[in-house]
Structure formats: structure tokens, C-alpha cells
Short mmCIF file of C-alpha atoms in Angstrom, two decimals:
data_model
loop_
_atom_site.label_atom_id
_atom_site.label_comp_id
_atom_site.label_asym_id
_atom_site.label_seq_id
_atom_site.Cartn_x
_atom_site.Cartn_y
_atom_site.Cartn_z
CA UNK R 1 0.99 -0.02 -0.20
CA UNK R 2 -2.78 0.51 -1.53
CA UNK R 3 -4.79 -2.61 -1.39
CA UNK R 4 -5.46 -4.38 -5.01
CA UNK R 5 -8.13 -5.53 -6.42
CA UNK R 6 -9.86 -8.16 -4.46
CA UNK R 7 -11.45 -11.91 -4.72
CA UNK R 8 -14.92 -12.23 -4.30
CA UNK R 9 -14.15 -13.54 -0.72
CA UNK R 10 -13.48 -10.07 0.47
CA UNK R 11 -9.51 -10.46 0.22
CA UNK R 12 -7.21 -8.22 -1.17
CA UNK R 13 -3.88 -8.38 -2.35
CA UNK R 14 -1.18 -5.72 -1.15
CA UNK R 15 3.05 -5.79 -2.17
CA UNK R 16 5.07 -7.67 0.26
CA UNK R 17 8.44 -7.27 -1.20
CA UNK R 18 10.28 -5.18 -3.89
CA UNK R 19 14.20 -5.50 -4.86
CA UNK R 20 15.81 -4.84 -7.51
CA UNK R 21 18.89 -7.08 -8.93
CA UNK R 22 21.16 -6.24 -11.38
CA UNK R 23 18.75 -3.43 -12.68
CA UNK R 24 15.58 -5.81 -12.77
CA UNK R 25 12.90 -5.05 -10.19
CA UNK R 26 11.75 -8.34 -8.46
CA UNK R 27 8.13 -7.80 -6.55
CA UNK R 28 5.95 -10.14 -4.71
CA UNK R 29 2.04 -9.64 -3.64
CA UNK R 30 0.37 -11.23 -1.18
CA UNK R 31 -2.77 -12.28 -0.11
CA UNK R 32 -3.41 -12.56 3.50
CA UNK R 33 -5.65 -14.52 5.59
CA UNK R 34 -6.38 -13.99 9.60
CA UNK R 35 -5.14 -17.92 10.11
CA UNK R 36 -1.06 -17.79 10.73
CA UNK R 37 -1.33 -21.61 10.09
CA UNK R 38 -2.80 -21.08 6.32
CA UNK R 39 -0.88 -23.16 3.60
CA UNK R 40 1.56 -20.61 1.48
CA UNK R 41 1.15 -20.68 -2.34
CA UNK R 42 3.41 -18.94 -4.52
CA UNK R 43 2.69 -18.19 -7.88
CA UNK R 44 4.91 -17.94 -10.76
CA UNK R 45 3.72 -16.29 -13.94
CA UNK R 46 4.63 -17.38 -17.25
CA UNK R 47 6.49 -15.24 -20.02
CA UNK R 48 4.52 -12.17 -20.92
CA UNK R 49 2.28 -12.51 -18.18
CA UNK R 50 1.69 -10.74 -14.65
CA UNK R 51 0.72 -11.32 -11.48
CA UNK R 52 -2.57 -9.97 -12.79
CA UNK R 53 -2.77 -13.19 -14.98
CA UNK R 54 -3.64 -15.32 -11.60
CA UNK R 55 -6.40 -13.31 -10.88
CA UNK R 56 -9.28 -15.09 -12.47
CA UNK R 57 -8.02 -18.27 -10.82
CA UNK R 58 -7.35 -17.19 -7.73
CA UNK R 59 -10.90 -15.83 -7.48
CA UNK R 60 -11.76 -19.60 -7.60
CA UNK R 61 -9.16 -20.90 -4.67
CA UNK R 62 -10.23 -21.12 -1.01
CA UNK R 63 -9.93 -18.24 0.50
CA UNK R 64 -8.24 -19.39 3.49
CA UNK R 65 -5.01 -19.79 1.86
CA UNK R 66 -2.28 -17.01 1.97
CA UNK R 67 -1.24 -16.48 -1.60
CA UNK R 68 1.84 -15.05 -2.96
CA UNK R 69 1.91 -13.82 -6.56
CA UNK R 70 5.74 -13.65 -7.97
CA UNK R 71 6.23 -10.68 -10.41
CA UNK R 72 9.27 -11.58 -12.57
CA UNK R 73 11.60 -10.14 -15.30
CA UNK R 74 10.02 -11.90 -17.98
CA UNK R 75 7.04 -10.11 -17.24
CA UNK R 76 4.08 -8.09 -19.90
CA UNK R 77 6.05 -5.19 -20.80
CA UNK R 78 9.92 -6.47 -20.13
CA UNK R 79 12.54 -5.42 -22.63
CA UNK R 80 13.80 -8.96 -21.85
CA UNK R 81 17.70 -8.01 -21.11
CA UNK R 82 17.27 -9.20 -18.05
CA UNK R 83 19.75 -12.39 -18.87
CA UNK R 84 22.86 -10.31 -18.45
CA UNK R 85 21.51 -10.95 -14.89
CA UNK R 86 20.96 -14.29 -15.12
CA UNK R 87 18.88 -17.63 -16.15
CA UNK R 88 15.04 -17.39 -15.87
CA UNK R 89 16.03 -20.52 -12.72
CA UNK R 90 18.14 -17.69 -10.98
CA UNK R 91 16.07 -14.86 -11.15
CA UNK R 92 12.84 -17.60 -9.93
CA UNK R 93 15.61 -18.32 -6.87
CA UNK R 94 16.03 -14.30 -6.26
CA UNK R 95 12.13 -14.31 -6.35
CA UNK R 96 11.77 -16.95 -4.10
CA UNK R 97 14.09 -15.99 -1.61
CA UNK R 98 11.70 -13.01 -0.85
CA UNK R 99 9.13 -14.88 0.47
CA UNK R 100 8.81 -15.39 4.53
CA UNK R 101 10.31 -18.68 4.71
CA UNK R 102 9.66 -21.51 2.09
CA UNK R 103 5.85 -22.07 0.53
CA UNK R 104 3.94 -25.32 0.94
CA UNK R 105 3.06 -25.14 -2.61
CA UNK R 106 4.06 -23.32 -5.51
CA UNK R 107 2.13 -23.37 -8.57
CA UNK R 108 4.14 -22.08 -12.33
CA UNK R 109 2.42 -21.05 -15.78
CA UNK R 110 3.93 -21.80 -18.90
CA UNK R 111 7.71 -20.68 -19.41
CA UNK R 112 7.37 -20.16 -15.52
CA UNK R 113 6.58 -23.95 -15.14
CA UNK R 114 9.44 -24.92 -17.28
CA UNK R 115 11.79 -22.73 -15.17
CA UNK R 116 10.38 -24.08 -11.79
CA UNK R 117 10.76 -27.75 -13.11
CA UNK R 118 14.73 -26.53 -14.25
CA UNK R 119 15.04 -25.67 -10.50
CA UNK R 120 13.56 -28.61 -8.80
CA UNK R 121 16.29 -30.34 -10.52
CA UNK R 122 18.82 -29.25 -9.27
CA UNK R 123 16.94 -29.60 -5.69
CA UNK R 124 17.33 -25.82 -4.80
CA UNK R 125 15.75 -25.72 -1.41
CA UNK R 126 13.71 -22.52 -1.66
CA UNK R 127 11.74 -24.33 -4.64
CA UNK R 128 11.99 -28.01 -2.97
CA UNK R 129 8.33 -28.36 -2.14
CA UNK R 130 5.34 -29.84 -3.97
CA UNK R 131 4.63 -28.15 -7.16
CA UNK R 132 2.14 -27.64 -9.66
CA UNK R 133 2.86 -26.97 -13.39
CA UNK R 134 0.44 -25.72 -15.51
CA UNK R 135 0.24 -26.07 -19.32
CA UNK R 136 4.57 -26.10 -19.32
CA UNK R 137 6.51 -25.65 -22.37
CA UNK R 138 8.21 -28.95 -22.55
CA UNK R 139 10.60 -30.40 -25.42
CA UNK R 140 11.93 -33.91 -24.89
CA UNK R 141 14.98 -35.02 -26.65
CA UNK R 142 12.66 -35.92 -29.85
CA UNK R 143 14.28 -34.13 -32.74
CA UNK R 144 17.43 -32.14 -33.13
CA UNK R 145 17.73 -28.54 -32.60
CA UNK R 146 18.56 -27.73 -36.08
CA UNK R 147 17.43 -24.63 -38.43
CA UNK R 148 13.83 -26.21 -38.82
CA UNK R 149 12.95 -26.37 -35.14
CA UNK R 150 14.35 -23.02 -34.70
CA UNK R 151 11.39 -21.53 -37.28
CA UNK R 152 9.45 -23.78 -35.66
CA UNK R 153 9.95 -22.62 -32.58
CA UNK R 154 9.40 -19.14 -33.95
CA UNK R 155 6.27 -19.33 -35.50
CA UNK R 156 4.88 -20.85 -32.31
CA UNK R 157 6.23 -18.48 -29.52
CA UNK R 158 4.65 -15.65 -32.03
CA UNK R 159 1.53 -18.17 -32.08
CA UNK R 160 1.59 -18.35 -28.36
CA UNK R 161 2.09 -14.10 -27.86
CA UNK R 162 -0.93 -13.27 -30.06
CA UNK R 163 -2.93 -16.09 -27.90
CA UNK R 164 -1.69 -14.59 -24.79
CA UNK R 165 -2.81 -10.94 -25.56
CA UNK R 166 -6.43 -12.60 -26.11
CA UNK R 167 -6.68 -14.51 -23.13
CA UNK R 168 -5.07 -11.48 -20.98
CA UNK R 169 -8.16 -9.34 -22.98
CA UNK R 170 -10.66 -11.57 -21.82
CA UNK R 171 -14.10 -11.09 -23.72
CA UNK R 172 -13.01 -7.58 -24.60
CA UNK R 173 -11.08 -9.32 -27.28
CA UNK R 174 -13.87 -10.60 -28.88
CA UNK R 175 -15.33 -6.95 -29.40
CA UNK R 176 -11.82 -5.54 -31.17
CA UNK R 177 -11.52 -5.98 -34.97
CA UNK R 178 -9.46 -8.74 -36.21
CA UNK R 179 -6.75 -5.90 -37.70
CA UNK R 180 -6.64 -4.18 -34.73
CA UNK R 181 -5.80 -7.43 -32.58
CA UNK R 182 -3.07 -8.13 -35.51
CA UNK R 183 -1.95 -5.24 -34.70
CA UNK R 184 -1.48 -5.06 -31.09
CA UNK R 185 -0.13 -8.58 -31.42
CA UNK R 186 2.73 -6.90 -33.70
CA UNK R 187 3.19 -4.29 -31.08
CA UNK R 188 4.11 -6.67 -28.05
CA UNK R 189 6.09 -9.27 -31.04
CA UNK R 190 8.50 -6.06 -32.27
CA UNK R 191 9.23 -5.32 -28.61
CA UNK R 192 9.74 -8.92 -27.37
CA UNK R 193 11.85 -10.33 -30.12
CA UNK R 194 14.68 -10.70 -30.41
CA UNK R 195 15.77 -11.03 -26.53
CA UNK R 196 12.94 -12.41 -25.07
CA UNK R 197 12.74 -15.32 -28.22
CA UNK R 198 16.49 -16.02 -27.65
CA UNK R 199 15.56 -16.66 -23.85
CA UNK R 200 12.72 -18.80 -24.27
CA UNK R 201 14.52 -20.59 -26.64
CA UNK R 202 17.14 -21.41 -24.41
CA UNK R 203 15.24 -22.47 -22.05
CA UNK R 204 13.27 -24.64 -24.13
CA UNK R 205 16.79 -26.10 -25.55
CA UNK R 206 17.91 -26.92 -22.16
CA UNK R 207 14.60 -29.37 -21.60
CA UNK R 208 16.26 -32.31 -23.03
CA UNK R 209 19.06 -31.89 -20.47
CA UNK R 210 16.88 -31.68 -17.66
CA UNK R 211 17.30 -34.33 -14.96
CA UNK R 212 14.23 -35.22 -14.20
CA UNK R 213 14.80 -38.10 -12.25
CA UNK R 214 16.72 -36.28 -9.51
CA UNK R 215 13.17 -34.06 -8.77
CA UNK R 216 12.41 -35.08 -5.30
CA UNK R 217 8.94 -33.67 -4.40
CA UNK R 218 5.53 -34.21 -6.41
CA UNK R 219 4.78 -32.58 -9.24
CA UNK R 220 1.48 -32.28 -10.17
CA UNK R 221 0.53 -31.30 -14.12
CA UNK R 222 -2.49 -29.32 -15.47
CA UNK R 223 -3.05 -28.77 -18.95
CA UNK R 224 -4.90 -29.61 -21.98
CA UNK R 225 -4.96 -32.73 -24.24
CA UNK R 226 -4.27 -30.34 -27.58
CA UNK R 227 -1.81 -28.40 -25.99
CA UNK R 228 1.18 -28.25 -28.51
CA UNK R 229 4.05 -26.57 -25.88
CA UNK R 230 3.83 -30.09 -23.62
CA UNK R 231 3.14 -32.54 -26.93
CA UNK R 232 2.15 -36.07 -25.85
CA UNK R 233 5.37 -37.60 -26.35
CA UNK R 234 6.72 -34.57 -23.58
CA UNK R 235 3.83 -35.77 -20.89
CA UNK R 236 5.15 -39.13 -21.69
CA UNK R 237 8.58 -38.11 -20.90
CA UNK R 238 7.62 -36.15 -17.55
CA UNK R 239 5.89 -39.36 -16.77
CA UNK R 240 7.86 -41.66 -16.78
CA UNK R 241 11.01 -39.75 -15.44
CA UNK R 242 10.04 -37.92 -12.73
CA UNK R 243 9.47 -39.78 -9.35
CA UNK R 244 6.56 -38.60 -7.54
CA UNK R 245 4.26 -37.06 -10.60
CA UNK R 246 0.99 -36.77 -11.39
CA UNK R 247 -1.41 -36.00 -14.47
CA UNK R 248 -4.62 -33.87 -14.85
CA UNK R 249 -5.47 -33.30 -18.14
CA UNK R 250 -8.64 -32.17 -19.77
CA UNK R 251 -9.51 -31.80 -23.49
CA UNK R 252 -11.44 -28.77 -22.76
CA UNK R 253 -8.18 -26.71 -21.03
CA UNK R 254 -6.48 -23.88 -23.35
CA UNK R 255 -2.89 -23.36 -23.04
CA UNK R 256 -4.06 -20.15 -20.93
CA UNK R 257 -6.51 -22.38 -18.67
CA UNK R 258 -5.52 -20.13 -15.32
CA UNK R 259 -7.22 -17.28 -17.37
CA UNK R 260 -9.67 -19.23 -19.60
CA UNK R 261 -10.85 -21.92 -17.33
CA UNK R 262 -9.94 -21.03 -14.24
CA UNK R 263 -13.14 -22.77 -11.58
CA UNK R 264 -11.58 -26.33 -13.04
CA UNK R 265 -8.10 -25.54 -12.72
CA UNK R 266 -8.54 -23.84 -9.36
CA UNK R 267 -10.62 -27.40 -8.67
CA UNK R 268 -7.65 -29.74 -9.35
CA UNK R 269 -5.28 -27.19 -7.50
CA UNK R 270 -7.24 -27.99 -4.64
CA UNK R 271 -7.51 -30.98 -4.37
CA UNK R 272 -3.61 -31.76 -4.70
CA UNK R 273 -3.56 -29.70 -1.73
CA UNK R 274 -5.95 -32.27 0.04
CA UNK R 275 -4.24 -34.79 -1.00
CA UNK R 276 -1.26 -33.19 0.18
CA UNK R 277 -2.25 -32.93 3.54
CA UNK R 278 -2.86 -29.14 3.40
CA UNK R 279 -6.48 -28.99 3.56
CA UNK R 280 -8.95 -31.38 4.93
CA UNK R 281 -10.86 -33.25 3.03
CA UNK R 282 -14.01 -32.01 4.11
CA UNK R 283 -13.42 -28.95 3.06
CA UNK R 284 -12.12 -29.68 -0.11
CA UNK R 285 -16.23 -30.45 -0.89
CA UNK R 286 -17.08 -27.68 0.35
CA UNK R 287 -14.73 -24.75 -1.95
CA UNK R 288 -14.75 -27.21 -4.86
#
């Protein structure tokens, strides 16, 4: 396969896998390194997003570590039928499965965070290794799921697709008329709804359910202080329930920080893998 773009480090990311389940194409990319010993990171994207979407923080990660960059079903561009093959946990297990063996870390977006965190509870052993969720959508048991929270919910998974689009844009979206963004925003809503809503909605109905106590690895979350998909009362609740977790939060992190502040991010990513054991600590200095 044609090499991919590359990180400033010289590395370049080629396709390691490709299968295709119940009409969904699964893909993974990797990013090599000369060491065979190098710590193995998979990435899982959130919804809407690609494996393009780790770019700007990979750029920012040692380069010494073999990366693996999960392209899912809930992808930019997915219809979204992709249920008839299975919950977003299954198709993550499919995904997973591809890789050479289990990763040492892997590190989930978004909807892909709250899908990892639905699989380490129920201690599936291709995901049972540290983890690192990033900005997850996360609804404790705080209110009931009646027709309120479902327009709720609505108004803020169409909030959360327009930001999306202008994070994915970069600084080109600050050049594009306000109309025109509305409009592209439209564009990807008309397409995603309904299937992809109902999905994410599922998923974020099964979070109360979620047995967080039985997660048997560490868990490490990034993600803003503002952030309104992982509310303060929902850090409180992965707190305090799940065994081995830890918190790194800063007030200046988007809900899209892997795109929008990606040197920090990449930082505290690092450094869970020193502490870890996966990278000395020396040279956690030195990349940071």
C-alpha cells in the first residue's frame, strides 16, 4: 500500500489490515518503528471522525512508538447502518482483533472512548490493557431518559457535528463564510441522522448501566473542564467507580483537543506511558 502522509519524525503510516464484516469495511494503519520492542498504541476514532483525526496528535508523540490507527464504521462519511452488524463494542472487538497480538495502550476519542470503556467492562481481553479516554461522552444515571433528554440529546450531537467539521477544517474554517459552514454542517447532519443519532443515543443510554467497577486496568482521562459530553457530575461518577483511574483535565482543552490541542494532550499521553512502565523516564523529558 502507498505510504501516507508522514510525522515530522520522518515516519509514515501505511494499511496493515482490511476486512470487511457484515458489509462494513474494518481497516487499520500503522506506524512503524525499526525497534520490535516499541510499545503498541491503538487508536480509536470517535463518531464522524477518521484515522486522519489523530494526525495532529500523533505528530506530537515519540516517535519510537509503533502506532496503530483503527478506522471504524462510525467513521466521516458512514451511512451509519452498520448496527444490523452489531454494537459500536463489537465492531471495536472485530477492529481489535486485527491487530498483531494485543496493544500496550489504546487510546479512544469521544463516542470511541465511550465504546472502549463499554468493553473494558465486560473485561474483553483484546481491549484489557491500560487505556486512555479522551474527552468521552459520558451520562451517569442523573436524570431519566424521557422526551426532554432525548431533544436534548439532539440538539447537542447536532452541536457536537457542526464542532467536529470545524476542528476536522482546521484554520481553513476560519476563512469559509459563516453560511457556507451552516451549510456543510447541514450536509453531514441530513446524511447522519437518523441512524447514526439512534446509535449514539444508545450508546449514550447504556452509560448508566455500565459496570464500572468490574474495569480492571487503568484508565486514564483527558479532557476539558467545560466539556458538556463528560459533565462534572459524569467525571465524578468515573471517579469514584472505576478502580485504577486517573484525571487530567485542563480548562483550556476543547472537546476536539487531539485536533485542537494536540502538543498537551500528546504530553499527558506520554507520560501515562512512563508511568506505565513503557517509556523511561528520561526520555519522557526529553519528547515532552
Amino acid at each position: 500500500m502507498p505510504a501516507q502522509r508522514g510525522s515530522p519524525s520522518g515516519a509514515s503510516w501505511k494499511q496493515y489490515a482490511d476486512r470487511e464484516f457484515d458489509g462494513e469495511t474494518l481497516r487499520i494503519w500503522e506506524r512503524s518503528t525499526d525497534d520490535p520492542h516499541a510499545p503498541r498504541i491503538a487508536l480509536v476514532h470517535g463518531f464522524e471522525e477518521s484515522r486522519q483525526s489523530w494526525e495532529p496528535l500523533t505528530a506530537h508523540l515519540p516517535p519510537d512508538l509503533r502506532l496503530y490507527a483503527l478506522d471504524l464504521p462510525w467513521r466521516n462519511g458512514s451511512q451509519h447502518r452498520w448496527a444490523s452488524g452489531g454494537t459500536s463494542p463489537a465492531w471495536l472487538e472485530r477492529a481489535l482483533s486485527l491487530l498483531p497480538g494485543r496493544p500496550d495502550l489504546i487510546v479512544a476519542h469521544s463516542y470511541g472512548a465511550t465504546t472502549l470503556l463499554d468493553l473494558l467492562t465486560r473485561r474483553v481481553e483484546a481491549a484489557r490493557v491500560p487505556s486512555v479516554l479522551v474527552a468521552p461522552v459520558f451520562r451517569p444515571d442523573d436524570r431519566p431518559m424521557d422526551p426532554g433528554f432525548f431533544d436534548e440529546a439532539v440538539q447537542r450531537f447536532r452541536g457536537v457535528l457542526a464542532d467536529g467539521l470545524r476542528a476536522q477544517m482546521g484554520p481553513r474554517a476560519q476563512t469559509v463564510p459563516v453560511d457556507i459552514l451552516a451549510s456543510m454542517a447541514d450536509k453531514v447532519r441530513e446524511r447522519v441522522e437518523p441512524h447514526g443519532f439512534l446509535q449514539f443515543y444508545a450508546t449514550l443510554a447504556r452509560c448508566p448501566d455500565l459496570r464500572l467497577e468490574d474495569v480492571d486496568v487503568p484508565v486514564l482521562m483527558i479532557s476539558g473542564t467545560r466539556d458538556p459530553s463528560a459533565p462534572p457530575q459524569a467525571v465524578d461518577a468515573l471517579r469514584s467507580r472505576i478502580p485504577h483511574f486517573s484525571l487530567h483535565q485542563d480548562p483550556g482543552f476543547s472537546h476536539f483537543c487531539q485536533l485542537q490541542q494536540p502538543g498537551p494532550v500528546a504530553e499527558a499521553i506520554t507520560a501515562q506511558l512512563t508511568r506505565l512502565g513503557l517509556r523511561p523516564i528520561e526520555e519522557e523529558a526529553n519528547h515532552a
